[in-house]
Every structure is written in structure tokens, then in C-alpha cells.
PDB file of C-alpha atoms in Angstrom:
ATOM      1  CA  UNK A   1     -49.281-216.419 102.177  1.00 38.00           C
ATOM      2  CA  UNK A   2     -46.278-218.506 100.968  1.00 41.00           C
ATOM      3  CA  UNK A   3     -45.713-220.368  97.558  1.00 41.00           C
ATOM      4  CA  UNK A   4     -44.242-223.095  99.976  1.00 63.00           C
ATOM      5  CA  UNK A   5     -47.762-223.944 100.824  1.00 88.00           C
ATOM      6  CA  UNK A   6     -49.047-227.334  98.689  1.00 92.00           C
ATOM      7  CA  UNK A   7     -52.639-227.254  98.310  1.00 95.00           C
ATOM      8  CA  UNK A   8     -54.075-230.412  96.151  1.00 96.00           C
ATOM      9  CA  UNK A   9     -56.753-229.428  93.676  1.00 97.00           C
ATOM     10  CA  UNK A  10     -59.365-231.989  93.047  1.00 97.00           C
ATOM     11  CA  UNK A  11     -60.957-232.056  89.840  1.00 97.00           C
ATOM     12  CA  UNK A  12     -63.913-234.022  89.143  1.00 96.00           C
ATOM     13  CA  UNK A  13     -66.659-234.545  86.637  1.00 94.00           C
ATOM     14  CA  UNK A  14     -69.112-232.187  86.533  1.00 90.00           C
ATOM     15  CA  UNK A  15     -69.515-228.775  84.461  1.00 91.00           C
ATOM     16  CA  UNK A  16     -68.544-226.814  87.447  1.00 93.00           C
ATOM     17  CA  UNK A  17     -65.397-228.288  86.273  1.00 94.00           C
ATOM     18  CA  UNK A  18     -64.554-224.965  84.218  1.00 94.00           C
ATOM     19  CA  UNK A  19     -65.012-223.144  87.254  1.00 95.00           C
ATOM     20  CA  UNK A  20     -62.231-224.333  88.820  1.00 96.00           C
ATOM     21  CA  UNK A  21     -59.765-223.463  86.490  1.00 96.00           C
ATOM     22  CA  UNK A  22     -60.694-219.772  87.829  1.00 96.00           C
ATOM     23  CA  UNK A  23     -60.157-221.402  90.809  1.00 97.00           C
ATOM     24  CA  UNK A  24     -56.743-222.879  90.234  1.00 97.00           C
ATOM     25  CA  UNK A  25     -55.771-219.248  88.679  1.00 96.00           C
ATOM     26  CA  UNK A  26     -56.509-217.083  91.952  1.00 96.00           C
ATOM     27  CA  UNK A  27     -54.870-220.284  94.134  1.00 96.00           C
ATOM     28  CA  UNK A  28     -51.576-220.017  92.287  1.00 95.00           C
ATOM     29  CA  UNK A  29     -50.429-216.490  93.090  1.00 94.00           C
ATOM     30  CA  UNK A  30     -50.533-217.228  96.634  1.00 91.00           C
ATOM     31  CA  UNK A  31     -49.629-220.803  96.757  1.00 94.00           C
ATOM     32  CA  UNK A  32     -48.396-223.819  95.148  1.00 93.00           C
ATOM     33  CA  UNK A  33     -50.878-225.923  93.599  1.00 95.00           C
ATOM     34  CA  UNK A  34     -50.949-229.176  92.673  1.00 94.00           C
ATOM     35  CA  UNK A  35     -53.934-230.426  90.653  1.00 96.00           C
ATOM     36  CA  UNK A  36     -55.117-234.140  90.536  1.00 95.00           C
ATOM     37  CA  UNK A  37     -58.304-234.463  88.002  1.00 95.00           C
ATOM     38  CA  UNK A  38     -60.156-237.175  87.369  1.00 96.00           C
ATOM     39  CA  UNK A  39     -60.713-239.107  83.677  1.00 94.00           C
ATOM     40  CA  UNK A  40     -64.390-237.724  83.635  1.00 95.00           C
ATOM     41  CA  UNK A  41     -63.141-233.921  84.021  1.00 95.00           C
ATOM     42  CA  UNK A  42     -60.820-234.084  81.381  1.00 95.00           C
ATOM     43  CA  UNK A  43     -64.030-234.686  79.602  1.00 95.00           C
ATOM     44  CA  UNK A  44     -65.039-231.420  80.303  1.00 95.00           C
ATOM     45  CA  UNK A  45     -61.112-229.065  80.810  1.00 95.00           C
ATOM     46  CA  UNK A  46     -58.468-230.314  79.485  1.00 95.00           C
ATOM     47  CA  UNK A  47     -55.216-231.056  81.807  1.00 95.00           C
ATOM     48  CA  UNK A  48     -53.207-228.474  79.351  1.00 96.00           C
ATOM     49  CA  UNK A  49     -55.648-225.740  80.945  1.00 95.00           C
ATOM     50  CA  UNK A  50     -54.693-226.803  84.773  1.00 96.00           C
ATOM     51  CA  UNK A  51     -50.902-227.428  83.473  1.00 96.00           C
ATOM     52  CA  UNK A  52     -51.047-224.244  82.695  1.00 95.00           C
ATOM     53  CA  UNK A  53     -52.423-221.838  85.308  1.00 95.00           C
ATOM     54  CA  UNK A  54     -50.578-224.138  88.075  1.00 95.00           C
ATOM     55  CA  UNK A  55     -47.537-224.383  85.895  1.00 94.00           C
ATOM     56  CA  UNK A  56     -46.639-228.351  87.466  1.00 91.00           C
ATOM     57  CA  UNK A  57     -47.891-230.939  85.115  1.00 90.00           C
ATOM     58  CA  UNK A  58     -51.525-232.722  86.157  1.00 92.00           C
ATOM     59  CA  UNK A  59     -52.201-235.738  87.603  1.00 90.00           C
ATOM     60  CA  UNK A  60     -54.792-237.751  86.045  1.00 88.00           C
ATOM     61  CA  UNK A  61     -54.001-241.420  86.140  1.00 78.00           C
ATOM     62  CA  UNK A  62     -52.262-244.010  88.784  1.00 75.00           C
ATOM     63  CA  UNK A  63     -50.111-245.192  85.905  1.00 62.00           C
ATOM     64  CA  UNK A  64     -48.138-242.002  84.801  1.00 63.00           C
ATOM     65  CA  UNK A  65     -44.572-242.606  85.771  1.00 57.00           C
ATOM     66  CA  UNK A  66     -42.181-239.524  86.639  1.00 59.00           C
ATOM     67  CA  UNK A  67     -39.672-241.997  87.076  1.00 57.00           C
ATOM     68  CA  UNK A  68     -39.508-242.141  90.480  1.00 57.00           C
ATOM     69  CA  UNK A  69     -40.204-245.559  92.235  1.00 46.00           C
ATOM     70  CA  UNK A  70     -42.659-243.655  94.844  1.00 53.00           C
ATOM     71  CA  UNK A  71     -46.514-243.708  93.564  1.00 57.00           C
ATOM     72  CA  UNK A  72     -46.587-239.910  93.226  1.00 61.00           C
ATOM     73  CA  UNK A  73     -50.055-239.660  95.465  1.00 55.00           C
ATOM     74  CA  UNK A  74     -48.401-241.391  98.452  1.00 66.00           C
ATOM     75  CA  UNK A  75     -45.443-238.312  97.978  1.00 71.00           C
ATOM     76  CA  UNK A  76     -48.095-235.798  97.305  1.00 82.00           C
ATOM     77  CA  UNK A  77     -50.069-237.044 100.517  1.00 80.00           C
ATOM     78  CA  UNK A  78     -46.744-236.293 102.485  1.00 81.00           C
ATOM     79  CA  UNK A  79     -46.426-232.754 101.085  1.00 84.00           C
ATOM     80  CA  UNK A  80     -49.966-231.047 100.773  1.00 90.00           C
ATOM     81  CA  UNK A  81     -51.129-228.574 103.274  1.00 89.00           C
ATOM     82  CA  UNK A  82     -54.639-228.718 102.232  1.00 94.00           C
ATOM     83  CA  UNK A  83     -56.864-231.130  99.518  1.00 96.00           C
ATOM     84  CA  UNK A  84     -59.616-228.783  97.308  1.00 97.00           C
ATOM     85  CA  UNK A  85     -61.923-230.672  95.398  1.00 97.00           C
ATOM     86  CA  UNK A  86     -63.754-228.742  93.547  1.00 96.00           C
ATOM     87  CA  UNK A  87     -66.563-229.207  92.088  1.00 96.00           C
ATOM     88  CA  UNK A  88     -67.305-232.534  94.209  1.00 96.00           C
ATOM     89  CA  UNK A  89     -69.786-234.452  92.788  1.00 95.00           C
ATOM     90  CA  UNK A  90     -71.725-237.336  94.353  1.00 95.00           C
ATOM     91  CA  UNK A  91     -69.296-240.159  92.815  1.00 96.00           C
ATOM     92  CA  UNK A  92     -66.500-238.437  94.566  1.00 97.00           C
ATOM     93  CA  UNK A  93     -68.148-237.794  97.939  1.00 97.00           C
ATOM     94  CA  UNK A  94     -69.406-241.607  97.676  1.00 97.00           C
ATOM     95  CA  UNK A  95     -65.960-242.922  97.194  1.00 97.00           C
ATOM     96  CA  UNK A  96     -64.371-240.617 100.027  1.00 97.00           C
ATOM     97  CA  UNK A  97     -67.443-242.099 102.395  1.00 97.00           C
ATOM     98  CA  UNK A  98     -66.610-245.314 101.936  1.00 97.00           C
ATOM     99  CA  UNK A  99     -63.045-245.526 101.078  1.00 94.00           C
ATOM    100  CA  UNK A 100     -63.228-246.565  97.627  1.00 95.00           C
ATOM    101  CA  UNK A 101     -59.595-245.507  96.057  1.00 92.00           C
ATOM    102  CA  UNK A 102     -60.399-246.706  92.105  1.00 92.00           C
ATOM    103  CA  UNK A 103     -58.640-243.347  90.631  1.00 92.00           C
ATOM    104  CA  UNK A 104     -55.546-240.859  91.068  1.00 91.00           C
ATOM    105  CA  UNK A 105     -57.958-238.489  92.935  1.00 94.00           C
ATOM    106  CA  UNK A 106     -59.374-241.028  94.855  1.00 94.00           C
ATOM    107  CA  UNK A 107     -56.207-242.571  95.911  1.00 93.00           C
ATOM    108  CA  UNK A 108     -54.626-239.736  96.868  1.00 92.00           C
ATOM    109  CA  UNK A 109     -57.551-238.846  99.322  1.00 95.00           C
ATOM    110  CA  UNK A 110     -57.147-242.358 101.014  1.00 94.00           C
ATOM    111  CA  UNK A 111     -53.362-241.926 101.578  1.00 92.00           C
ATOM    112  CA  UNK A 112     -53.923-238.099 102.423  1.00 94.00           C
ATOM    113  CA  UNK A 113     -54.782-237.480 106.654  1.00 91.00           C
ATOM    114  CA  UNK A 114     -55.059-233.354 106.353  1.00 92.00           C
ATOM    115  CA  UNK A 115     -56.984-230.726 105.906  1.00 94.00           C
ATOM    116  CA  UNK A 116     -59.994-230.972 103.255  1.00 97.00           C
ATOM    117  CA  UNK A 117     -62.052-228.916 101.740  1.00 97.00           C
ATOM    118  CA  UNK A 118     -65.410-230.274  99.257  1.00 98.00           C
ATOM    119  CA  UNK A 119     -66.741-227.472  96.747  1.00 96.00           C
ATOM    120  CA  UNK A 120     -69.929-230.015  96.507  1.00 96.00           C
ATOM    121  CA  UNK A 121     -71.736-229.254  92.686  1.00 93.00           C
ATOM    122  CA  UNK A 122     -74.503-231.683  91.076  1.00 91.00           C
ATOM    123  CA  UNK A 123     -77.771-232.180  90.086  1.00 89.00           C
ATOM    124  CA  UNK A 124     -80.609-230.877  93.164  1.00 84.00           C
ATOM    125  CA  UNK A 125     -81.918-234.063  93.498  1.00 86.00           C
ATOM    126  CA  UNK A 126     -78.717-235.761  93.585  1.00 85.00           C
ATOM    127  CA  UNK A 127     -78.098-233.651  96.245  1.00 91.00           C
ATOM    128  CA  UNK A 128     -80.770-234.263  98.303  1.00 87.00           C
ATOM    129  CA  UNK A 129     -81.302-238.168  97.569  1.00 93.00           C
ATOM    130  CA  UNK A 130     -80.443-239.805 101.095  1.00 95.00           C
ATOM    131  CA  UNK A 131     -77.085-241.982 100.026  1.00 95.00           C
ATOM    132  CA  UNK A 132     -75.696-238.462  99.304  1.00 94.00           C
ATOM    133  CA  UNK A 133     -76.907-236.804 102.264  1.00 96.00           C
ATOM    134  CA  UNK A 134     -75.891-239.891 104.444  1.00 96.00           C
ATOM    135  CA  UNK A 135     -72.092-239.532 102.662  1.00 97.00           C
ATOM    136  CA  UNK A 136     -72.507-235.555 103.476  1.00 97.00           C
ATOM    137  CA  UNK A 137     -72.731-236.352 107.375  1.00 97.00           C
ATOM    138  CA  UNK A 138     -70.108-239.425 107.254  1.00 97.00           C
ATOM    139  CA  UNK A 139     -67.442-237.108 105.880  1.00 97.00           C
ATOM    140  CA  UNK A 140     -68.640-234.208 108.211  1.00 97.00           C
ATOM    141  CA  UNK A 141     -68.412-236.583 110.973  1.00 97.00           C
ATOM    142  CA  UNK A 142     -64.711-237.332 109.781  1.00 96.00           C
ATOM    143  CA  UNK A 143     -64.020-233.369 110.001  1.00 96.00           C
ATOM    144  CA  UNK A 144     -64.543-233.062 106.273  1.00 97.00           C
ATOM    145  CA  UNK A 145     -65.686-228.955 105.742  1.00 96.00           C
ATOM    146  CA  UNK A 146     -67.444-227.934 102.909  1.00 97.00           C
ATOM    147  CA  UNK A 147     -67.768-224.887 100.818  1.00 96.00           C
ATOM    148  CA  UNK A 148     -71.547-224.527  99.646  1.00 88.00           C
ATOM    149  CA  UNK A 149     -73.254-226.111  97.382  1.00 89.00           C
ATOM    150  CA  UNK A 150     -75.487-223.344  96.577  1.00 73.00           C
ATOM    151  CA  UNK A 151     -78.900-222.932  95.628  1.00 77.00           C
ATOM    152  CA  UNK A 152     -79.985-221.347  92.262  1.00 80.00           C
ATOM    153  CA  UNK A 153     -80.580-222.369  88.147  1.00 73.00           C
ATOM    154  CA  UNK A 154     -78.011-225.381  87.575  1.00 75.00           C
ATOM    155  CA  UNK A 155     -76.747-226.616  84.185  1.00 75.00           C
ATOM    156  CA  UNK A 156     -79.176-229.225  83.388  1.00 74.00           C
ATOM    157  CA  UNK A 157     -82.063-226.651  83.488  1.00 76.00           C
ATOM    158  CA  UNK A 158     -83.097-227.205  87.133  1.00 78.00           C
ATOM    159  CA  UNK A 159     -83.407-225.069  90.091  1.00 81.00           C
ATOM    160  CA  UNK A 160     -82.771-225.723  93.877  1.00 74.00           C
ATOM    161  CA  UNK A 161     -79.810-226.279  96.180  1.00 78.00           C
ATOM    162  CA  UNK A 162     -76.674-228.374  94.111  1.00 82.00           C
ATOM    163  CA  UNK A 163     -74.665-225.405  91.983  1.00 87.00           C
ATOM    164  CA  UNK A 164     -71.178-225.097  93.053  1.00 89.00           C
ATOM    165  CA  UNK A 165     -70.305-222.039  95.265  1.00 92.00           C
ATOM    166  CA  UNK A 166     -68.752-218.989  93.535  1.00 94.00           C
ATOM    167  CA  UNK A 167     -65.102-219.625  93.174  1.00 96.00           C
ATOM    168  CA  UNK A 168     -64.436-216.535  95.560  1.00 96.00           C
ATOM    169  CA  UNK A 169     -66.367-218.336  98.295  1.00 96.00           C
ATOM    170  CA  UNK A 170     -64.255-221.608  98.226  1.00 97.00           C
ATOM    171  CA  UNK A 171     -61.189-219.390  98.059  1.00 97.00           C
ATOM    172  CA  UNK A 172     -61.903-217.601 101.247  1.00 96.00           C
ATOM    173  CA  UNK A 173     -62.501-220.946 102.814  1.00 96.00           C
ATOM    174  CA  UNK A 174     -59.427-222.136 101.570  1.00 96.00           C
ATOM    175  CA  UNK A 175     -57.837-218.824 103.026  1.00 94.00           C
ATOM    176  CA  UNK A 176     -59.090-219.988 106.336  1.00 93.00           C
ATOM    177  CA  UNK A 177     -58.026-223.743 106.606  1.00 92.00           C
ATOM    178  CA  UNK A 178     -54.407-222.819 105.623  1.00 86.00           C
ATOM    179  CA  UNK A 179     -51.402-223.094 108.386  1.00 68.00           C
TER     180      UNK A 179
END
């Protein structure tokens, strides 16, 4: 596997969250890795943690200039091999369904056309409540793939199928959907 390689980490709002900073570790001594995270995961890891372990600063807003006159999604749209998101909650599947580009994570995915991969994590019921399961099948449709979400004990006490997949399962998918 080559450093040369671009994969786009997603990072959105949910306590999988820490999870994918494992995640981001294992990804970056194989590839290059480029992390986008949204406002509500820096709620939970802080950029300085993904700036770190990807060694490339974080994306986290539409309005952080590198002083280049190119919106940094459209150029990282152009270079990525593969978009992660991981953990995927229902806000971000919702918003990739329909199209709604509000955020730097959510922008990027509008002006990206490759390869994705959703590491879904939330709630059970959220899970199984039919606007999620309808966005589930529109992005599957679309050629969307999906790593899990597994059942067991989530963080808010319940049980049933929601917890995001062990990091070593969404890196051998991610193994698989390289070039």
C-alpha cells in the first residue's frame, strides 16, 4: 500500500468518535489521510488528536482559509482515493441522502464522486426508525458500502443493532475498496 493513496476521514458526532482516532492511527502507516470532522465531533476529540496521528492539519469548517483561492473540499474531492466516515450517524447519512451540503464534511461529500465507505454508529432505534433505514437503501442504491453497524451494549445503556464496527473491521473494508 502507498502513502500516495488519499483516503478522506469523516468524523462525525457521536461517541464512536474516539474510536476513530484508532482508526486514523492504523490508516496512516499505510496511507495518507486526510481528516474532515464535523463541529459536533470536536465536541467529543479534539482536531489536535486527528492533527496529530494524520500529521496534516484537520478540516473542520468551510471558512478556514489556507490561502489558496480553491475551497479546499472541491481540491480534496479531486485528490481522495476513498471517503471513510466513521462513525456515521443518522444526521450524516440524512444529509448524504438528500444532498444537504450545510458543513465541511458534508460539502466535501457533495463535490466528492468516489469510492465511500459509512462506519454507521447511533442509537438502536435510530437505527431502525424508517427515515434512517429509507436513507440506508438510497445511499446503497447510489453504491454507497457500509462497514457494520453492529449489534451489542451501546453508550447510552441500550442494546441491539447501532454500535459502530470494531475499527479492525472498517479497516479491512477500507483495505478492499482501495485502487
Amino acid at each position: 500500500m502507498s502513502a500516495e493513496k488519499l483516503i478522506v476521514l469523516g468524523v462525525t458526532g457521536g461517541i464512536a468518535a474516539y474510536k476513530a482516532a484508532d482508526l486514523c492511527s492504523k490508516l496512516a502507516k499505510n496511507f495518507a489521510v486526510q481528516v474532515i470532522m464535523t463541529e459536533n465531533a470536536c465536541r467529543f476529540v479534539t482536531p489536535l488528536t486527528f492533527r496529530t496521528l494524520s500529521r496534516r492539519p484537520v478540516v473542520t469548517s468551510l471558512w478556514e482559509s489556507d490561502g489558496e483561492w480553491r475551497p479546499r473540499h472541491v481540491d480534496l474531492a479531486a485528490e481522495a482515493a476513498l471517503l471513510v466516515v466513521a462513525p456515521a450517524t443518522a444526521n450524516f447519512l440524512a444529509k448524504a441522502a438528500w444532498g444537504i451540503a450545510d458543513d465541511a464534511l458534508s460539502t466535501f461529500y457533495a463535490a466528492y464522486n468516489g469510492k465511500t465507505l459509512l462506519a454507521p454508529a447511533m442509537n438502536p432505534q435510530m437505527w431502525a426508525h424508517e427515515a434512517c433505514i429509507n436513507n440506508v437503501n438510497i445511499l446503497r442504491e447510489r453504491g454507497v458500502e457500509f462497514a457494520g453497524p453492529a449489534s451489542g451494549h451501546v453508550a447510552c445503556g441500550a442494546d441491539g443493532t447501532g454500535r459502530m464496527c470494531e475499527v479492525s473491521e472498517i479497516y479491512a473494508a477500507i483495505t478492499a475498496l482501495m485502487p
